[in-house]
Coordinates of C-alpha atoms in Angstrom, one line a residue:
M1 CA -32.0 -14.1 19.7
I2 CA -30.8 -11.7 17.4
A3 CA -33.4 -9.2 18.1
T4 CA -32.8 -9.4 21.7
L5 CA -28.9 -9.0 21.2
L6 CA -29.7 -6.0 19.1
L7 CA -32.0 -4.2 21.4
L8 CA -30.0 -4.8 24.3
L9 CA -26.9 -3.2 22.9
L10 CA -29.2 -0.1 21.6
L11 CA -30.6 0.3 25.1
L12 CA -27.3 0.0 27.0
L13 CA -25.8 2.6 24.4
L14 CA -28.8 5.0 24.7
V15 CA -28.2 4.9 28.7
G16 CA -24.4 6.0 27.9
V17 CA -22.5 2.7 28.6
P18 CA -19.2 2.5 26.7
T19 CA -19.2 0.8 23.8
A20 CA -17.1 -2.3 24.7
Y21 CA -18.9 -2.7 27.8
A22 CA -22.2 -2.6 25.9
L23 CA -20.9 -5.1 23.4
A24 CA -20.1 -7.6 26.3
A25 CA -23.0 -7.2 28.4
S26 CA -25.4 -7.7 25.8
A27 CA -23.7 -10.8 24.3
I28 CA -23.2 -12.3 27.9
A29 CA -26.8 -11.6 28.6
V30 CA -28.1 -13.3 25.4
I31 CA -25.7 -16.2 26.3
W32 CA -27.0 -16.7 29.6
L33 CA -30.7 -16.4 28.3
E34 CA -30.1 -19.2 25.7
G35 CA -28.5 -21.5 28.4
I36 CA -25.2 -21.5 26.7
P37 CA -22.3 -21.9 29.2
L38 CA -20.7 -18.5 29.9
T39 CA -17.2 -19.8 29.6
I40 CA -18.1 -19.5 25.8
A41 CA -18.1 -15.7 26.2
V42 CA -14.6 -15.7 27.7
Q43 CA -13.4 -18.1 25.1
R44 CA -14.6 -15.9 22.3
M45 CA -13.1 -13.0 23.9
T46 CA -9.6 -14.3 24.2
A47 CA -9.9 -15.8 20.5
G48 CA -11.0 -12.4 19.3
V49 CA -7.4 -11.0 20.0
Q50 CA -5.2 -13.9 19.3
S51 CA -4.4 -12.6 15.7
F52 CA -1.0 -12.4 14.2
P53 CA -2.3 -9.5 11.8
L54 CA -3.4 -7.4 15.2
L55 CA 0.1 -7.0 16.1
A56 CA 0.4 -4.5 13.7
I57 CA -2.2 -2.0 15.4
P58 CA -0.1 -0.9 18.5
L59 CA 3.1 -0.9 16.2
F60 CA 1.5 1.5 13.8
I61 CA -0.2 3.4 16.5
L62 CA 3.5 3.8 18.0
A63 CA 5.0 4.9 14.8
G64 CA 2.1 7.7 14.3
T65 CA 2.6 8.9 17.9
L66 CA 6.6 8.8 17.5
M67 CA 6.0 10.8 14.2
N68 CA 3.8 13.4 15.9
A69 CA 6.0 13.9 19.0
S70 CA 9.0 14.2 16.4
G71 CA 7.6 17.5 14.9
I72 CA 6.9 15.6 11.5
S73 CA 3.3 17.3 11.3
E74 CA 4.9 20.9 11.3
R75 CA 7.4 19.9 8.4
L76 CA 4.6 18.7 6.2
F77 CA 2.6 21.7 6.9
A78 CA 5.8 23.5 5.8
L79 CA 6.3 21.6 2.5
T80 CA 2.7 21.9 1.5
G81 CA 2.6 25.7 2.1
A82 CA 5.6 26.1 -0.1
L83 CA 3.9 24.1 -2.9
V84 CA 0.4 25.6 -3.0
G85 CA 0.2 28.4 -0.5
H86 CA 0.6 30.9 -3.3
I87 CA -2.5 30.0 -5.0
R88 CA -5.8 31.7 -4.4
G89 CA -7.5 30.1 -1.3
G90 CA -3.8 28.5 -0.8
M91 CA -4.4 27.9 3.0
A92 CA -7.3 25.5 2.3
Y93 CA -5.3 23.4 -0.6
V94 CA -2.5 23.3 2.0
N95 CA -5.1 21.7 4.5
V96 CA -6.2 19.1 2.2
L97 CA -2.4 18.4 0.8
T98 CA -1.1 18.1 4.3
N99 CA -3.7 15.7 5.4
V100 CA -2.6 13.4 1.8
F101 CA 0.9 13.4 3.4
M102 CA 0.1 12.7 7.0
S103 CA -2.4 9.9 5.9
G104 CA 0.7 8.0 4.8
I105 CA 2.2 8.4 8.2
S106 CA -0.6 8.4 11.2
G107 CA -3.3 5.9 9.7
S108 CA -5.7 7.7 12.1
S109 CA -8.4 10.0 11.3
L110 CA -8.6 11.1 14.7
A111 CA -5.0 11.7 15.2
D112 CA -4.6 13.7 12.0
C113 CA -8.0 15.7 12.9
A114 CA -6.6 16.5 16.2
A115 CA -3.2 17.9 14.5
T116 CA -4.8 19.6 11.8
T117 CA -7.5 21.3 13.8
R118 CA -5.0 22.8 16.2
V119 CA -2.6 24.3 13.3
F120 CA -5.1 25.1 10.6
V121 CA -8.2 26.7 12.1
P122 CA -6.5 29.4 13.8
Q123 CA -4.4 29.9 10.7
M124 CA -7.0 30.1 8.5
I125 CA -9.2 32.1 10.3
K126 CA -6.0 34.7 10.6
H127 CA -5.8 34.6 6.8
G128 CA -9.2 35.7 6.3
Y129 CA -11.4 32.4 6.2
D130 CA -14.5 31.8 7.9
K131 CA -14.4 29.6 10.9
G132 CA -17.1 27.2 9.6
F133 CA -15.4 26.8 6.3
S134 CA -12.2 26.1 8.3
V135 CA -13.3 23.6 10.4
G136 CA -15.6 22.1 7.9
L137 CA -12.7 21.4 5.5
T138 CA -10.3 20.3 8.4
A139 CA -12.6 17.6 9.3
S140 CA -13.5 16.4 5.8
A141 CA -9.9 16.2 5.1
A142 CA -9.2 13.8 8.0
V143 CA -11.4 11.3 6.1
L144 CA -8.4 10.4 3.9
A145 CA -6.6 9.2 7.0
P146 CA -7.8 5.4 7.2
I147 CA -7.8 5.3 3.3
I148 CA -4.5 6.0 2.1
P149 CA -1.9 3.6 3.8
P150 CA -0.9 2.8 6.4
S151 CA -4.4 2.3 8.0
I152 CA -5.5 0.7 11.1
L153 CA -9.0 0.5 9.8
L154 CA -7.9 -1.6 7.1
V155 CA -5.8 -3.8 9.1
I156 CA -8.8 -4.8 11.0
Y157 CA -10.8 -5.3 8.1
G158 CA -8.1 -7.6 6.5
W159 CA -8.3 -9.3 9.6
Q160 CA -12.1 -9.9 9.8
A161 CA -12.2 -10.6 5.8
N162 CA -8.8 -12.7 5.5
V163 CA -7.9 -10.6 2.8
S164 CA -4.3 -9.5 2.2
I165 CA -3.6 -6.4 4.2
G166 CA -0.8 -5.5 1.5
D167 CA -3.6 -5.5 -1.4
L168 CA -5.8 -3.2 1.0
F169 CA -2.9 -0.8 1.3
V170 CA -2.1 -0.6 -2.3
A171 CA -6.0 -0.4 -2.9
G172 CA -6.4 2.7 -0.8
I173 CA -3.9 5.0 -2.8
V174 CA -6.1 5.8 -5.7
P175 CA -9.4 5.9 -4.0
G176 CA -7.8 8.4 -1.2
L177 CA -6.6 10.6 -4.3
V178 CA -10.0 10.7 -5.6
I179 CA -11.5 11.9 -2.4
A180 CA -8.7 14.4 -2.2
T181 CA -9.6 15.8 -5.5
A182 CA -13.2 15.9 -4.8
L183 CA -12.1 18.1 -1.8
V184 CA -9.9 20.2 -4.0
V185 CA -12.8 20.8 -6.6
T186 CA -15.1 22.0 -3.7
V187 CA -12.5 24.3 -2.1
A188 CA -11.7 25.8 -5.8
V189 CA -15.6 26.4 -6.1
M190 CA -15.9 27.9 -2.6
T191 CA -12.5 30.0 -3.1
R192 CA -14.1 31.7 -5.8
L193 CA -17.6 32.1 -4.5
R194 CA -16.3 33.6 -1.3
G195 CA -13.3 35.4 -2.7
F196 CA -10.5 34.2 -0.4
G197 CA -7.1 35.5 -1.2
R198 CA -3.6 34.3 -1.8
G199 CA -0.8 33.4 0.6
A200 CA 2.7 34.4 0.2
A201 CA 4.6 34.3 -3.1
F202 CA 5.9 31.1 -4.6
S203 CA 9.8 30.6 -3.8
A204 CA 11.7 27.9 -5.3
G205 CA 14.2 28.4 -2.6
T206 CA 11.7 27.7 0.3
L207 CA 10.0 24.7 -1.9
R208 CA 13.5 23.0 -2.2
S209 CA 14.5 23.8 1.4
A210 CA 10.9 22.3 2.9
F211 CA 11.0 19.5 0.7
F212 CA 14.3 18.2 2.2
D213 CA 13.3 19.0 5.6
A214 CA 10.1 16.7 5.1
S215 CA 12.0 13.9 3.1
W216 CA 12.7 11.6 5.9
A217 CA 9.1 11.9 6.9
L218 CA 7.9 11.4 3.0
L219 CA 9.9 8.0 2.9
M220 CA 8.2 6.4 5.3
P221 CA 4.9 5.6 3.4
V222 CA 7.5 4.4 0.4
I223 CA 9.0 1.8 3.0
I224 CA 5.5 0.6 3.8
I225 CA 4.1 0.2 0.3
V226 CA 7.6 -1.2 -1.3
G227 CA 8.1 -3.6 1.4
F228 CA 4.7 -5.1 1.3
R229 CA 4.3 -5.5 -2.5
M230 CA 8.0 -6.9 -2.8
G231 CA 7.2 -9.5 -0.1
I232 CA 10.0 -8.6 2.2
F233 CA 7.6 -7.7 5.0
T234 CA 4.3 -8.9 6.8
A235 CA 1.9 -6.3 8.0
T236 CA 3.1 -6.7 11.3
E237 CA 6.9 -6.7 10.5
V238 CA 6.3 -3.4 8.5
A239 CA 4.8 -1.7 11.4
A240 CA 7.6 -2.8 13.5
I241 CA 9.9 -1.2 10.8
A242 CA 7.9 2.0 10.7
A243 CA 7.9 2.3 14.4
A244 CA 11.6 1.9 14.7
Y245 CA 12.4 4.1 11.8
A246 CA 9.8 6.9 13.0
F247 CA 12.0 6.5 16.4
L248 CA 15.3 6.9 14.7
V249 CA 14.2 9.8 12.5
G250 CA 12.8 11.8 15.7
L251 CA 15.8 10.9 17.9
L252 CA 18.8 11.0 15.5
V253 CA 17.9 13.0 12.3
Y254 CA 15.4 15.8 13.3
R255 CA 16.5 15.6 17.1
T256 CA 13.3 16.7 18.2
L257 CA 12.3 13.7 20.0
K258 CA 13.6 13.7 23.5
V259 CA 14.6 10.8 25.6
L260 CA 12.5 12.2 28.5
E261 CA 9.4 12.4 26.4
L262 CA 9.7 8.4 25.5
P263 CA 7.5 7.3 28.6
R264 CA 4.7 9.9 27.7
V265 CA 5.0 8.9 23.9
F266 CA 4.6 4.8 24.9
A267 CA 1.9 5.6 27.4
N268 CA -0.2 7.4 24.9
A269 CA 0.3 4.4 22.4
A270 CA -0.6 1.9 24.8
R271 CA -3.7 3.9 25.7
D272 CA -4.9 4.1 22.0
T273 CA -4.1 0.3 21.3
S274 CA -5.9 -1.0 24.5
S275 CA -8.9 1.1 23.3
I276 CA -9.1 -1.0 20.0
L277 CA -8.1 -4.2 21.4
V278 CA -10.9 -3.9 23.9
I279 CA -13.5 -3.3 21.5
A280 CA -12.1 -6.2 19.5
A281 CA -12.4 -8.7 22.1
T282 CA -15.8 -7.9 23.4
A283 CA -17.3 -7.7 19.8
A284 CA -16.0 -11.3 19.3
P285 CA -18.8 -12.8 21.3
F286 CA -21.3 -10.4 20.0
G287 CA -20.2 -11.5 16.4
W288 CA -20.4 -15.0 17.1
I289 CA -24.2 -14.8 18.3
L290 CA -25.1 -12.8 15.1
S291 CA -23.4 -16.1 13.1
I292 CA -25.1 -18.7 15.1
G293 CA -28.4 -16.7 14.8
Q294 CA -27.6 -16.7 10.9
A295 CA -27.9 -12.9 10.7
P296 CA -25.7 -13.0 7.3
Q297 CA -28.2 -15.4 5.9
Q298 CA -31.2 -13.3 6.8
L299 CA -29.4 -10.1 5.5
L300 CA -28.8 -11.9 2.4
S301 CA -32.5 -13.2 2.0
F302 CA -33.7 -9.7 2.6
L303 CA -31.4 -7.9 0.0
S304 CA -32.1 -10.7 -2.6
G305 CA -35.6 -10.1 -2.1
V306 CA -35.2 -6.5 -2.8
S307 CA -33.3 -7.1 -6.2
D308 CA -30.9 -9.5 -7.8
N309 CA -29.1 -6.1 -9.3
P310 CA -25.6 -5.8 -7.8
M311 CA -25.6 -2.2 -8.5
L312 CA -28.6 -1.7 -6.7
I313 CA -27.8 -3.7 -3.7
L314 CA -24.3 -2.1 -3.6
L315 CA -26.4 1.5 -3.3
L316 CA -28.3 -0.1 -0.4
I317 CA -25.2 -1.4 1.5
N318 CA -23.9 2.0 1.0
I319 CA -27.1 3.7 2.5
I320 CA -26.9 1.2 5.3
L321 CA -23.3 1.9 6.2
L322 CA -23.5 5.7 6.3
V323 CA -26.4 5.5 8.5
L324 CA -24.7 2.9 10.7
G325 CA -21.6 5.0 10.8
T326 CA -23.2 8.0 12.3
F327 CA -24.5 5.8 15.1
M328 CA -21.7 3.4 16.3
E329 CA -17.8 3.5 16.3
T330 CA -16.2 2.7 13.1
L331 CA -13.9 0.1 14.7
V332 CA -17.3 -1.9 16.1
L333 CA -18.9 -1.7 12.8
I334 CA -16.3 -3.1 11.1
I335 CA -15.9 -6.1 13.5
I336 CA -19.7 -7.0 13.6
L337 CA -20.5 -6.3 10.2
V338 CA -17.7 -7.9 7.9
P339 CA -18.7 -11.6 8.7
I340 CA -22.2 -10.8 7.8
L341 CA -21.7 -8.8 4.7
L342 CA -18.9 -10.6 3.4
P343 CA -20.9 -13.7 2.2
L344 CA -23.5 -11.4 0.4
I345 CA -20.4 -9.9 -1.5
E346 CA -19.1 -12.9 -2.4
T347 CA -22.5 -14.3 -3.9
L348 CA -22.3 -11.0 -5.8
G349 CA -19.0 -11.3 -7.3
I350 CA -17.7 -7.9 -5.9
D351 CA -14.2 -8.2 -4.8
P352 CA -13.6 -8.0 -1.0
V353 CA -10.7 -5.8 -1.3
H354 CA -12.8 -3.2 -3.3
F355 CA -15.4 -3.7 -0.9
G356 CA -13.1 -3.3 1.9
I357 CA -12.0 0.4 0.6
V358 CA -15.9 1.2 0.1
M359 CA -16.9 0.1 3.6
I360 CA -14.1 2.2 5.2
I361 CA -14.9 5.2 3.1
N362 CA -18.5 4.7 4.2
L363 CA -18.1 4.4 8.0
V364 CA -15.4 7.3 8.0
I365 CA -18.0 9.6 6.4
G366 CA -20.2 8.8 9.3
Q367 CA -17.8 10.2 11.8
L368 CA -18.7 13.7 10.6
T369 CA -22.3 13.9 11.5
P370 CA -24.4 13.3 14.6
P371 CA -24.9 11.5 17.0
L372 CA -21.5 10.2 17.2
G373 CA -19.5 12.1 14.9
V374 CA -16.0 11.8 16.8
L375 CA -14.3 13.9 14.0
M376 CA -17.0 16.5 14.5
Y377 CA -16.4 16.4 18.1
V378 CA -12.8 16.6 18.0
T379 CA -12.9 19.5 15.7
C380 CA -15.6 21.4 17.3
G381 CA -13.9 20.8 21.0
I382 CA -10.5 22.0 19.8
S383 CA -11.6 25.0 17.7
G384 CA -14.4 26.0 20.0
T385 CA -17.2 25.8 17.3
S386 CA -20.8 24.8 17.8
I387 CA -22.3 21.9 16.5
G388 CA -24.9 24.0 14.3
Q389 CA -22.1 26.0 12.9
F390 CA -20.3 22.9 12.0
M391 CA -23.2 21.2 10.2
R392 CA -23.7 24.0 8.5
A393 CA -20.2 24.5 7.1
I394 CA -19.9 20.5 6.5
K395 CA -22.7 20.2 3.8
P396 CA -20.8 21.1 0.7
F397 CA -17.8 18.7 1.9
L398 CA -20.3 15.8 2.5
V399 CA -21.8 16.2 -1.0
A400 CA -18.1 16.0 -2.5
L401 CA -17.4 12.8 -0.3
I402 CA -20.7 11.1 -1.1
I403 CA -19.9 11.7 -5.0
A404 CA -16.5 10.6 -4.7
L405 CA -17.8 7.5 -2.6
L406 CA -20.2 6.5 -5.5
A407 CA -17.5 6.8 -7.9
I408 CA -15.1 4.2 -6.0
T409 CA -18.2 2.2 -5.7
Y410 CA -19.0 1.9 -9.3
I411 CA -15.6 2.2 -10.6
P412 CA -13.7 -0.9 -9.0
A413 CA -10.6 -0.2 -11.1
L414 CA -9.8 2.8 -9.0
A415 CA -9.0 0.4 -5.9
L416 CA -8.1 -2.9 -8.1
Y417 CA -6.2 -1.8 -10.9
P418 CA -3.1 -0.6 -8.9
T419 CA -3.1 -3.8 -6.9
A420 CA -3.3 -6.0 -10.1
L421 CA -0.4 -3.9 -11.4
L422 CA 2.0 -4.5 -8.7
R423 CA 1.2 -8.2 -8.5

């Protein structure tokens, strides 16, 4: 039954059927072949989206959309430029640092990638950076968005794994900074090798002005983390507060958000939300079939037969997730794989919060490579770069990301110590 399910899904994806329809069609076909009433599929789809934590997704998406429409991105660019733009290779450091700040606002790698590609790639080329380096760094830095809170993918993982979304948000902070550090080190090495120049001279006045201008944007991640850890808000409530905060800042403080733009903003947020929730609904019967077919038990049996060493099994899981992440959408893989992998993780004594961070990093790295590579396609599409040029440029950044991933995998304290500290 599981083999039939996976084969049908693969065939549908290969012929170009959209992921949501492929998931639904393969699950319904297997349910029909097994003689199970088709009403089960409808019931599972409905149950798949009847979850209170999922209400956080449209609200976080709306908050990010409002922030982008309010011109928050430009203020963050100005702040990071004032901080590190004067250093040799400054524009590259500005790129990474801006993604760190934006990750605390949007929670979406695609949103960050689209925004930074439009701004940074032309500017970096103008300042003497080659195009391949510019697009490779911009796409790689966008990996930070689902790791540093808020994160839509961490909300989905927390819902599937039944773990605290607040713990996941706190656990993502240090790993996100580890990834940023790995990218900064790579930039430093490549800057020396390629002889990139400096930006404008440092100005304390410019930095002070840029900081105060961006301070309202920087306050949003603080509200999210403090609200969670002090137990004031649930994930859904803090998402609603973030959306309201973004609306008020854009409309009343910066006054860059126009009332006439609101229908377009709400429509964009609704479109992005619907694409996520449709996948969540159609993946539910698919995951149910994997469950009744005992896929978790079969995977546990297979990996236990390979080794009983948790370190080696974690390495194997990393490899599997990296490969799968290149072929399927991250959201789909989380919904399908978490129920399968969680029993194995618990058996090995691995903390599910730590594993959640490791899983998300694996899958997001997969967005940088063919054949799916959504970050690759977004960056190349906006910048007019060929896939071949992108793949040549991304190699050193992929090495840095994988080194950071291994460090986060085998040093659980990077994710768990901040969580324990704030309990």
